[in-house]
Each structure stands twice: as structure tokens, then as C-alpha cells.
mmCIF file of C-alpha atoms in Angstrom:
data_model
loop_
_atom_site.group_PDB
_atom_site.id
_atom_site.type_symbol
_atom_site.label_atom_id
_atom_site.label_comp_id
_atom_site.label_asym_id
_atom_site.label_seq_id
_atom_site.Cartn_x
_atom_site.Cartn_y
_atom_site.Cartn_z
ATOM 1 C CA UNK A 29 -2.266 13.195 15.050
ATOM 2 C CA UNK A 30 0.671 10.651 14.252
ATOM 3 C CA UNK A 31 2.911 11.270 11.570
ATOM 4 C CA UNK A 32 3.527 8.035 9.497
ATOM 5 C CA UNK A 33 7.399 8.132 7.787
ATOM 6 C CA UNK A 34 9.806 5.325 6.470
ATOM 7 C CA UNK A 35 8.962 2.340 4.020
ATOM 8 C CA UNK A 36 5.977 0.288 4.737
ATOM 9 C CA UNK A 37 4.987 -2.652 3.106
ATOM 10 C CA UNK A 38 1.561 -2.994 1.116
ATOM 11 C CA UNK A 39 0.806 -6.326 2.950
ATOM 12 C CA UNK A 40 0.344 -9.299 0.782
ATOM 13 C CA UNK A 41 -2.539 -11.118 1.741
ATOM 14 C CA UNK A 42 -2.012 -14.793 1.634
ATOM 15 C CA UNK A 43 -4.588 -16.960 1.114
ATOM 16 C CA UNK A 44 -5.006 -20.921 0.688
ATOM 17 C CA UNK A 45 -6.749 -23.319 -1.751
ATOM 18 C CA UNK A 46 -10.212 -22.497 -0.941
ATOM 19 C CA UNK A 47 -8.987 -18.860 -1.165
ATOM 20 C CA UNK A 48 -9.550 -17.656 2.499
ATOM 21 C CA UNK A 49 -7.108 -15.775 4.311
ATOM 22 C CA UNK A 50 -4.130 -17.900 5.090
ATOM 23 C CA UNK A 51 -3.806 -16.880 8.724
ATOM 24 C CA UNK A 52 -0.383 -18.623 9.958
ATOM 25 C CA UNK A 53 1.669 -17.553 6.745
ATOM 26 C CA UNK A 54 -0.152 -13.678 7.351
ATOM 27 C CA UNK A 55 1.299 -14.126 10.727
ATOM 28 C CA UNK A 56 4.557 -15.818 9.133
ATOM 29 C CA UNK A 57 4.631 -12.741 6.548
ATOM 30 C CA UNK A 58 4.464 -10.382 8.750
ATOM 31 C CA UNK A 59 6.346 -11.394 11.202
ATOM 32 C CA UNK A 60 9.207 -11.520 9.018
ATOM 33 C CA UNK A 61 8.623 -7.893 7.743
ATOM 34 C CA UNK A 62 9.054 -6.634 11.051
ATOM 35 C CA UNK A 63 12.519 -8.085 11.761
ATOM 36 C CA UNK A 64 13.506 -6.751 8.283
ATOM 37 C CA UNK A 65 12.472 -3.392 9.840
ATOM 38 C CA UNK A 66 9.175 -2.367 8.341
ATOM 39 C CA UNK A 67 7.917 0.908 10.008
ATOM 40 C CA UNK A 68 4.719 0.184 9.306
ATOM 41 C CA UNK A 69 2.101 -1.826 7.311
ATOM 42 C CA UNK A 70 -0.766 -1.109 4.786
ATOM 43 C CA UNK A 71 -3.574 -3.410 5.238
ATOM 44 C CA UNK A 72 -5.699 -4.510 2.581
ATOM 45 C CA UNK A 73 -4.694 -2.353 -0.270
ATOM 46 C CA UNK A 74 -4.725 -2.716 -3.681
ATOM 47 C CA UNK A 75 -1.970 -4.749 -3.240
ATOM 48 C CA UNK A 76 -3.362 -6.812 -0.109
ATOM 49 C CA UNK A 77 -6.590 -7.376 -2.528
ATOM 50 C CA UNK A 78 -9.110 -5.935 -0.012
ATOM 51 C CA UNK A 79 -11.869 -4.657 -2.402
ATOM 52 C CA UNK A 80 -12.145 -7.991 -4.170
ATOM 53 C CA UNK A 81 -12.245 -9.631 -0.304
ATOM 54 C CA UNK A 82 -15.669 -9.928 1.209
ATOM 55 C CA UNK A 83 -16.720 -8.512 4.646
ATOM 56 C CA UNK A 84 -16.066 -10.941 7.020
ATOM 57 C CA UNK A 85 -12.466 -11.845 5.305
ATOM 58 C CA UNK A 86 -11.222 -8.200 5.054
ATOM 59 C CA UNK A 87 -12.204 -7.784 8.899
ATOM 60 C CA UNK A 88 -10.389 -11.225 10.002
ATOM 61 C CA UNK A 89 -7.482 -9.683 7.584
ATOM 62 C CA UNK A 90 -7.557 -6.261 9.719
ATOM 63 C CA UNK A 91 -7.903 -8.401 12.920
ATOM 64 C CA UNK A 92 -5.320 -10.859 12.979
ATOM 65 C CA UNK A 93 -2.518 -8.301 11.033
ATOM 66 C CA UNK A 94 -2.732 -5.948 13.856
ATOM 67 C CA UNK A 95 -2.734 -8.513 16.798
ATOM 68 C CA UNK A 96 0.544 -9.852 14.597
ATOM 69 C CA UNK A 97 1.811 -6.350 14.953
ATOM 70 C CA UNK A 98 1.015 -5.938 18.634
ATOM 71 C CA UNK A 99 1.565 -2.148 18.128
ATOM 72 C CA UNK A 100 5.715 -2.301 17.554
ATOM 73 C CA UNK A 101 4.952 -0.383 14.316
ATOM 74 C CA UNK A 102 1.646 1.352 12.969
ATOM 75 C CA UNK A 103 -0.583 -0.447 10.988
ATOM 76 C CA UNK A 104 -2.984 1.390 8.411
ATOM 77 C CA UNK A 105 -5.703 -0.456 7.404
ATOM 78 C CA UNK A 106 -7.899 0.479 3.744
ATOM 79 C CA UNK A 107 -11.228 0.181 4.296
ATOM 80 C CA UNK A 108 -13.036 1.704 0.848
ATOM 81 C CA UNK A 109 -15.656 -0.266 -0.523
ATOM 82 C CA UNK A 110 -18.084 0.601 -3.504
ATOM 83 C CA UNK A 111 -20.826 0.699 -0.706
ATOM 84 C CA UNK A 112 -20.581 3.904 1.460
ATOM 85 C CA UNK A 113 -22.114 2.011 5.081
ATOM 86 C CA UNK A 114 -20.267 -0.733 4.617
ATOM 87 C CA UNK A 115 -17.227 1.443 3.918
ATOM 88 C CA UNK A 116 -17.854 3.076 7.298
ATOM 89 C CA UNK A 117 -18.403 -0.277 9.005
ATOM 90 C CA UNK A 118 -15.008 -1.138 8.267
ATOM 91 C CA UNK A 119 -13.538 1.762 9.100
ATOM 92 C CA UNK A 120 -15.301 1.434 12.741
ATOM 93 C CA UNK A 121 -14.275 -2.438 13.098
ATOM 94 C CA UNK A 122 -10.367 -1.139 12.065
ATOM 95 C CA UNK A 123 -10.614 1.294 15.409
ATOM 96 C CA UNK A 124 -11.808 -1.066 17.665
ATOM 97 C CA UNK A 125 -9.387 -3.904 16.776
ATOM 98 C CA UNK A 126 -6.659 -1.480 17.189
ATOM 99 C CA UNK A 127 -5.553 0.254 13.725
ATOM 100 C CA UNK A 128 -3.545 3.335 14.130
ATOM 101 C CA UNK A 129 -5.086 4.881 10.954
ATOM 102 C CA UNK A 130 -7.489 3.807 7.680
ATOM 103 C CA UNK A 131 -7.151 4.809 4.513
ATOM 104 C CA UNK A 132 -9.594 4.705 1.174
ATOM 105 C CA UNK A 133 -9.372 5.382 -2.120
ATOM 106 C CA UNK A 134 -12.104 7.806 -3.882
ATOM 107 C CA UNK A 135 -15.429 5.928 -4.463
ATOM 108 C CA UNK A 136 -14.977 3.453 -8.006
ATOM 109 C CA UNK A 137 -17.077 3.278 -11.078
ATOM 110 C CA UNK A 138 -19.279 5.824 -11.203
ATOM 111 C CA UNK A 139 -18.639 9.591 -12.412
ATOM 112 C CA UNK A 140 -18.644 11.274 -8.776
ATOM 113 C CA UNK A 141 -17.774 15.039 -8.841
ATOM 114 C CA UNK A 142 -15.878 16.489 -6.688
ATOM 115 C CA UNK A 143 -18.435 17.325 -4.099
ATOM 116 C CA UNK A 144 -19.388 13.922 -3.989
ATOM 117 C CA UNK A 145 -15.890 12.608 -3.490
ATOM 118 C CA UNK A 146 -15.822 15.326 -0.746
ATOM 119 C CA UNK A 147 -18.425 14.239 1.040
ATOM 120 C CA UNK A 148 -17.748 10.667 1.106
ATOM 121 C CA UNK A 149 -14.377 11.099 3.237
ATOM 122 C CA UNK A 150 -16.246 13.637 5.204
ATOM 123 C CA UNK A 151 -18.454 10.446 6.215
ATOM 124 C CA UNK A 152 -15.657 8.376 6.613
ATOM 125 C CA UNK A 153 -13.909 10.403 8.919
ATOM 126 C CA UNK A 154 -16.657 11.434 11.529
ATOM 127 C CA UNK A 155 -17.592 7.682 11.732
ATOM 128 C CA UNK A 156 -13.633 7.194 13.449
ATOM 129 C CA UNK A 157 -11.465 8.828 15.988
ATOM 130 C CA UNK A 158 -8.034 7.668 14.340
ATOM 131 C CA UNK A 159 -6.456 9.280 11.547
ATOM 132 C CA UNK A 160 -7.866 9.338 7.645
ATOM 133 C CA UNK A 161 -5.018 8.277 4.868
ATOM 134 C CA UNK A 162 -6.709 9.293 1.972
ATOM 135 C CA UNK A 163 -5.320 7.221 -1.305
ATOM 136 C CA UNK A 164 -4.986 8.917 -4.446
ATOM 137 C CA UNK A 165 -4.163 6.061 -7.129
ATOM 138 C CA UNK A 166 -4.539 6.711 -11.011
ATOM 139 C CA UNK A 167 -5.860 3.564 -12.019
ATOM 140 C CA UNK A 168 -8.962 4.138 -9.187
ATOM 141 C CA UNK A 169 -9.990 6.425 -12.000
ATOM 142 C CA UNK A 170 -10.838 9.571 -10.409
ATOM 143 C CA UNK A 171 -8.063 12.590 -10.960
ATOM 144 C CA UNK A 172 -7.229 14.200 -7.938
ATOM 145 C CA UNK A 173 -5.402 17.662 -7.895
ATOM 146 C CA UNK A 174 -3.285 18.966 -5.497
ATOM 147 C CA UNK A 175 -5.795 21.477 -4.853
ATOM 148 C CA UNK A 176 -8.521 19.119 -4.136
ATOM 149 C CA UNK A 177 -6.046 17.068 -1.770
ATOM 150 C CA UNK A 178 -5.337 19.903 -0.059
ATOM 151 C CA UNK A 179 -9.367 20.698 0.347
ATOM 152 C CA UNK A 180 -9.907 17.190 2.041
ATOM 153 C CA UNK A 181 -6.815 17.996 4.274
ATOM 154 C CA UNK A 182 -9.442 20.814 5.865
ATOM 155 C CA UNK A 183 -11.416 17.393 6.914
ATOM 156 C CA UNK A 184 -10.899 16.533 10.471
ATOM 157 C CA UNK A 185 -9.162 13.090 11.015
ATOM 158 C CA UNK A 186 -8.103 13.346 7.562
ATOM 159 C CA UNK A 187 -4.004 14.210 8.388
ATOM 160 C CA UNK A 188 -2.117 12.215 5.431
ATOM 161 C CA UNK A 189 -2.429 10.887 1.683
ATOM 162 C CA UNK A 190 -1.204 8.129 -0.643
ATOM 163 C CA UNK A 191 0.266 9.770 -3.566
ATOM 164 C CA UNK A 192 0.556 6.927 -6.191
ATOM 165 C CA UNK A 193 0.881 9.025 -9.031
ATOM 166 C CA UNK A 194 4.174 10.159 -10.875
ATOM 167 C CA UNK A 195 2.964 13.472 -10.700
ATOM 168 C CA UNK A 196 5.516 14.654 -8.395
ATOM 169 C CA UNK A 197 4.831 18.571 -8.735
ATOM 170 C CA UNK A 198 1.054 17.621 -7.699
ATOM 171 C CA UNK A 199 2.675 15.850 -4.516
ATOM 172 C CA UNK A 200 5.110 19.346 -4.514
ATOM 173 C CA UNK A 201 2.256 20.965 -4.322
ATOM 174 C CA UNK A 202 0.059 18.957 -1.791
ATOM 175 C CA UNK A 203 2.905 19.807 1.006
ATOM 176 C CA UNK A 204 2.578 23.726 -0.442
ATOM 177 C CA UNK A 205 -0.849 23.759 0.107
ATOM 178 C CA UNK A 206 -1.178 22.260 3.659
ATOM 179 C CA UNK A 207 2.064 24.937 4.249
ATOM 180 C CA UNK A 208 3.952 21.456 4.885
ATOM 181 C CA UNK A 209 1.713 19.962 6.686
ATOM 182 C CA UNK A 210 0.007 17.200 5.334
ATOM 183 C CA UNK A 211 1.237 13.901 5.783
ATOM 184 C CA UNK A 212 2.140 12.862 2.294
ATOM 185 C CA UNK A 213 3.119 9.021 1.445
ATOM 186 C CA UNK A 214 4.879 7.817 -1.849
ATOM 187 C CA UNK A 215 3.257 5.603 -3.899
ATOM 188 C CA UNK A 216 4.477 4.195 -6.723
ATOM 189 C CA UNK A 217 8.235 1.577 -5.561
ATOM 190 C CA UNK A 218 9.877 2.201 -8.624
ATOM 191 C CA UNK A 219 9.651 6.356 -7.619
ATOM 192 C CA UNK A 220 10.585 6.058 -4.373
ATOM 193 C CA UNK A 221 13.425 8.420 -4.555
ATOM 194 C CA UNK A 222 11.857 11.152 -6.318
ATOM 195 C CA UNK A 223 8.884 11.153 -4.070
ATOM 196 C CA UNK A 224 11.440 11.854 -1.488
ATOM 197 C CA UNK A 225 12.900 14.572 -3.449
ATOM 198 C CA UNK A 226 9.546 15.802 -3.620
ATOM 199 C CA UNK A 227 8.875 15.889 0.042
ATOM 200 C CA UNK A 228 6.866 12.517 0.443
ATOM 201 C CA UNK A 229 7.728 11.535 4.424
ATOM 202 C CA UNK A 230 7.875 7.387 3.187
ATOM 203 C CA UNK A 231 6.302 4.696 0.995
ATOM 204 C CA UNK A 232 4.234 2.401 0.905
ATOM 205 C CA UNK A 233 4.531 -0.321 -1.739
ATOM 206 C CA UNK A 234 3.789 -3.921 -2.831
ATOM 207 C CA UNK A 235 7.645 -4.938 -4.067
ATOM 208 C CA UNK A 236 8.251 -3.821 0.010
ATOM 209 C CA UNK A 237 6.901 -7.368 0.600
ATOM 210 C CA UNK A 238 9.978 -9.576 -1.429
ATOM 211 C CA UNK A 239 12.842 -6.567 -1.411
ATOM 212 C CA UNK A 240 12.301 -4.048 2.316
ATOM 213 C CA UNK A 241 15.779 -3.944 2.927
ATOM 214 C CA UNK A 242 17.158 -2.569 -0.658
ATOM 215 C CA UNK A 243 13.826 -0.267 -0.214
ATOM 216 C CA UNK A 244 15.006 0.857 3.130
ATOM 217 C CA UNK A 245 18.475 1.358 1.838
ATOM 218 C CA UNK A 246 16.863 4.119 -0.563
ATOM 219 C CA UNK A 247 14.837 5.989 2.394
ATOM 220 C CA UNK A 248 17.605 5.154 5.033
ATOM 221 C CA UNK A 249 20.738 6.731 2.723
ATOM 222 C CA UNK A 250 18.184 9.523 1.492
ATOM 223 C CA UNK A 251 17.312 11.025 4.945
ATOM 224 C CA UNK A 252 21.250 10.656 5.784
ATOM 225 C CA UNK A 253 21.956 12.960 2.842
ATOM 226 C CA UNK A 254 23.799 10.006 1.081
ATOM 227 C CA UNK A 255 22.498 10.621 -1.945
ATOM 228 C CA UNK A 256 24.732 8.619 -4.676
ATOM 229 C CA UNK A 257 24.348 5.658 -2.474
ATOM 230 C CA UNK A 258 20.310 6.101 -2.202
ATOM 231 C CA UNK A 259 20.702 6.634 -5.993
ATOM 232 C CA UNK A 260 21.815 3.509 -6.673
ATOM 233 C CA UNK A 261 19.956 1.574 -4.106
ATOM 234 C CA UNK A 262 16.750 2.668 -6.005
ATOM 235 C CA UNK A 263 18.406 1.638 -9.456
ATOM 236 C CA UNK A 264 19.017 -1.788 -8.182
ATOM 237 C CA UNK A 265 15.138 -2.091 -6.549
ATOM 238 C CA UNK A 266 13.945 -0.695 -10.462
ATOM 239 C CA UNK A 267 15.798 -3.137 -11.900
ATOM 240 C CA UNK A 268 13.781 -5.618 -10.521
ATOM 241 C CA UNK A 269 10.221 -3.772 -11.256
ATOM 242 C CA UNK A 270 11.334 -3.535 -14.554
ATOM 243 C CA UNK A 271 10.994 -7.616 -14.484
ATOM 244 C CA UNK A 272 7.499 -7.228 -12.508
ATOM 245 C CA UNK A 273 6.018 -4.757 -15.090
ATOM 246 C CA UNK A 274 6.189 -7.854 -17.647
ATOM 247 C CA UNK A 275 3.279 -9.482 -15.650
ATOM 248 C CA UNK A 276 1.105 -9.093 -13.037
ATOM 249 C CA UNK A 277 2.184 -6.868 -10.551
ATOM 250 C CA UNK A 278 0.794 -8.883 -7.465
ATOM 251 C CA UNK A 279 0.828 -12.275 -8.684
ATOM 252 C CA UNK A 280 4.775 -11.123 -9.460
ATOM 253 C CA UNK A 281 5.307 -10.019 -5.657
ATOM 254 C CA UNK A 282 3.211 -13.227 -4.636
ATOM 255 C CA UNK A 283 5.782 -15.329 -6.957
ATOM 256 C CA UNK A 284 8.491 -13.834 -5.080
ATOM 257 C CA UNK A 285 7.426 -14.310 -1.699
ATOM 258 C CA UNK A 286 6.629 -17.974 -2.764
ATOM 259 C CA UNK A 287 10.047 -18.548 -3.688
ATOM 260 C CA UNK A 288 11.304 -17.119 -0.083
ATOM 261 C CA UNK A 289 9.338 -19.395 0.982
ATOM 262 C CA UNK A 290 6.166 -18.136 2.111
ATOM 263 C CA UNK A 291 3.134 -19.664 1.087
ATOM 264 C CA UNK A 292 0.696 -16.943 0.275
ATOM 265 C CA UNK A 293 -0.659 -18.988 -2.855
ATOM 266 C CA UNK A 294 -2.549 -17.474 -5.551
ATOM 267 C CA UNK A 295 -4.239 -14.005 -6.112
ATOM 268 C CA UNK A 296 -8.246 -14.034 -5.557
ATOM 269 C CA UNK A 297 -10.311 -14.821 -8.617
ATOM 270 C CA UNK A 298 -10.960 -13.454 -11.481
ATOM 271 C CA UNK A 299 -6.972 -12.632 -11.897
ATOM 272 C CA UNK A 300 -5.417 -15.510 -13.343
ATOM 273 C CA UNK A 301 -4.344 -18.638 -11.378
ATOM 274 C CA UNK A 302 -0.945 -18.702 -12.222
ATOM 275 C CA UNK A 303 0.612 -22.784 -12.505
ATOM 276 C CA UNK A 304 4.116 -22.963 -10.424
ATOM 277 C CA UNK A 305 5.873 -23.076 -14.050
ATOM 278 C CA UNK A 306 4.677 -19.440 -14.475
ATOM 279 C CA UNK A 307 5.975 -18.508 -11.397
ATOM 280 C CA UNK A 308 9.079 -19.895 -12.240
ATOM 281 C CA UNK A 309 9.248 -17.892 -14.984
ATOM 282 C CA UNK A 310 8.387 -14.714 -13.259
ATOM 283 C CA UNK A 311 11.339 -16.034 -10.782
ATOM 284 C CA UNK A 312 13.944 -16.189 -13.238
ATOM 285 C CA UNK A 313 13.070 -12.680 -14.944
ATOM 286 C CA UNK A 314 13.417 -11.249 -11.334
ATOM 287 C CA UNK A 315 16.925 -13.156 -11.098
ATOM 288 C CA UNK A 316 17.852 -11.663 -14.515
ATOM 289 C CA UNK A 317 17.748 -8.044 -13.278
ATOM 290 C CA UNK A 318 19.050 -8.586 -10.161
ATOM 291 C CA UNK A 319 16.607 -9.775 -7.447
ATOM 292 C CA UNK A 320 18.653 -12.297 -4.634
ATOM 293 C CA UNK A 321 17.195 -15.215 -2.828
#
């Protein structure tokens, strides 16, 4: 099974004034990414706004992304949905358009026990023959241990997991527990270099979109044992989350992108629809700690 490593972006999903996917600037976006030197690219994430998307949408998302990528880097598309067949329907349209991998988080809202949670990647992965990135994110509201990780590792298909947690002996001992083996991904951008530390084998994050080359100047100097220099890469990139943690996190990224001039436009309803004064702001906080255009 394939191995994802580096720094790949969360995709931004763009959309327009009628909020459908913006399919030229996703093509523009992305595009761009890759001659920045993305290794990969998360599909419709948390930060890529897939579980507020309907159906139809978050397929034409998975669609035109991965003919955009054309298979020059790996593209991992999330497919979770509160609605288990609908779930697996996504996860069957991400194979046959070409997806090297999906990925869901744990099943929202209601109590599920472990067992449950079990059982639901279980059904996800037999309904594919590409790899499972299972994504463990604290604010999906189940807690997953490292010893519960390590259980859905015994899944087949399921080879890797998001660890966006800052829990870094958990993600210690996910790789302990798999004897190394599991495929482990860091989660939150402002940890990047301690997930590394840890043993995570890359990132994937949403401030990838607006800042991929000071985030591959963290992964890039860590694997070549610079560490001061990775060190103070990942300083400079926390700067700037600092300035991002004082609003929304993806209408920040999508303020960003919008002032390197991609117009990905506002995040879907019912987050706020921010007036270009406010993103102005959010532009001149970034500037303030550091962030270049």
C-alpha cells in the first residue's frame, strides 16, 4: 500500500456567489500548489468544507481536483458523512475517478462506542480497493487512543491516520503499536515540527494553502537533520497562526488566498459571510506577524 510523506495541503474549496464549487480557480488553486511543490492534496476536509457540501458538489469537488492533479502527486479524498451508505458511495465514486486514498473522520453527533466506530471503517474499507486514511480530529468529538488507532490499523485497506491532536505521545504510540508501521500524518500546522519529532511521516494542513513553501522549509530542513533551521522555519509559519487563531480558521486561509489573488470567495453558509473590510483586517494581522505577499 502507498506510503503518503511530505506537506500536503488541506485543499481550499473555492466556491462562487451562488456558493457552488468554483471550478477554474479549484483548477487555478491547485495548480499553483503543485508548482510550489505540494506532495500531495487532501480533498474535502474539514478545511475543504466537504461535510457541509452536498452530494453531487463534494463528487464534482473529488472529480475535477484529481483530473487537475493528473496523478503528479497523490490526492486523498475525505469522504465521511453522517449517513453510513452515502459515506460508502463516496468513497466508491473517489476510486473510480482516480483517488489514490480516502480518508474519514469517526461518525459525528451521536455517542458511538467503540465497536460502533469500529465497524463503521470496517464498512468503509471493504466497499474500496485503495487505501483508508483514517482522521482522528478532537473537535469531531470522539477520543481516539492510540490503542484504538492501532486496532483499526488491523482493518484491511486501512494503512495510515490523521493525527490532529497535540497529543504527541498518543501519535508516539500509534507508530509503537503498528511496530512502525502505520502510516501516521500530522495534523495540527502550528505542530508540524513536533509531529515530526514524534515520528509523523508529513502534514496535512489548511495554512499549506497561503504559506507551502515556509511549511516545506520545516519538513524539508527536518528530514535533512537541519534542525535549528527547521526550528525556525516553524516559528516563522506559527507566527502567522497565531494571527489566524484570532478568527476563523478557514475564512482566515480563504482571506489569504484572496489576497494572492485567488478567488475562492466565501466559506459555505451558516459560517459568517465575511465583507472584504474583514478580510482586510484578517490581512493586516497576518502582515503583522510576518506573513509576505
Amino acid at each position: 500500500m502507498k506510503k503518503f510523506t511530505g506537506v500536503m495541503p488541506a485543499l481550499v474549496t473555492p466556491f462562487d456567489e451562488n456558493q457552488n464549487v468554483n471550478v477554474p480557480v479549484l483548477k487555478e488553486l491547485t495548480e499553483h500548489l503543485i508548482g510550489q511543490g505540494a506532495y500531495g492534496f487532501y480533498i474535502g476536509g474539514a478545511t475543504g468544507e466537504g461535510v457541509s457540501m452536498a452530494r453531487e458538489q463534494r463528487e464534482l469537488l473529488a472529480y475535477e481536483s484529481i483530473k487537475q492533479i493528473n496523478k503528479r502527486v497523490p490526492a486523498i479524498v475525505h469522504i465521511a458523512s453522517i449517513n453510513f451508505e452515502e459515506a460508502k458511495a463516496l468513497a466508491h465514486h473517489a476510486e473510480v475517478v482516480g483517488a489514490d486514498a480516502i480518508s474519514a473522520i469517526p461518525p459525528l453527533f451521536y455517542k458511538y462506542s467503540e465497536d460502533d466506530v469500529f465497524d463503521y471503517y470496517k464498512g468503509i474499507a471493504a466497499s474500496v480497493n485503495i487505501p483508508v486514511m483514517i482522521y482522528y480530529n478532537t473537535n469531531a468529538g470522539f477520543n481516539m487512543s492510540a490503542k484504538f488507532a492501532a486496532r483499526l490499523y488491523e482493518i484491511d485497506n486501512v494503512t495510515a491516520i490523521k493525527w490532529t491532536s497535540s497529543d504527541y505521545y498518543g501519535m508516539m504510540m500509534v507508530k509503537e503499536l503498528t511496530n512502525g508501521e502505520m502510516n501516521v500524518i500530522n495534523g495540527p500546522d502550528e505542530m508540524l515540527l513536533m509531529g515530526l519529532c514524534a515520528g509523523a511521516d508529513g502534514g496535512i494542513g489548511s495554512t499549506y494553502n497561503f504559506m507551502l513553501p515556509t511549511i516545506k522549509a520545516v519538513y524539508e530542513n527536518f528530514k535533512a537533520d537541519n534542525i535549528d533551521e527547521a526550528r525556525r522555519q516553524q516559528i516563522k509559519a506559527t507566527r502567522i497562526i497565531y494571527a489566524l487563531h484570532k478568527f476563523e480558521g478557514i475564512p482566515f486561509t480563504k482571506a489569504m488566498l484572496e489576497k494572492q489573488g485567488f478567488k475562492v470567495g466565501n466559506c459555505l453558509v451558516p459560517f459568517k459571510q465575511y465583507s472584504d473590510e474583514e478580510k482586510k483586517l484578517m490581512v493586516e494581522e497576518a502582515v503583522k506577524m510576518g506573513m509576505e505577499f
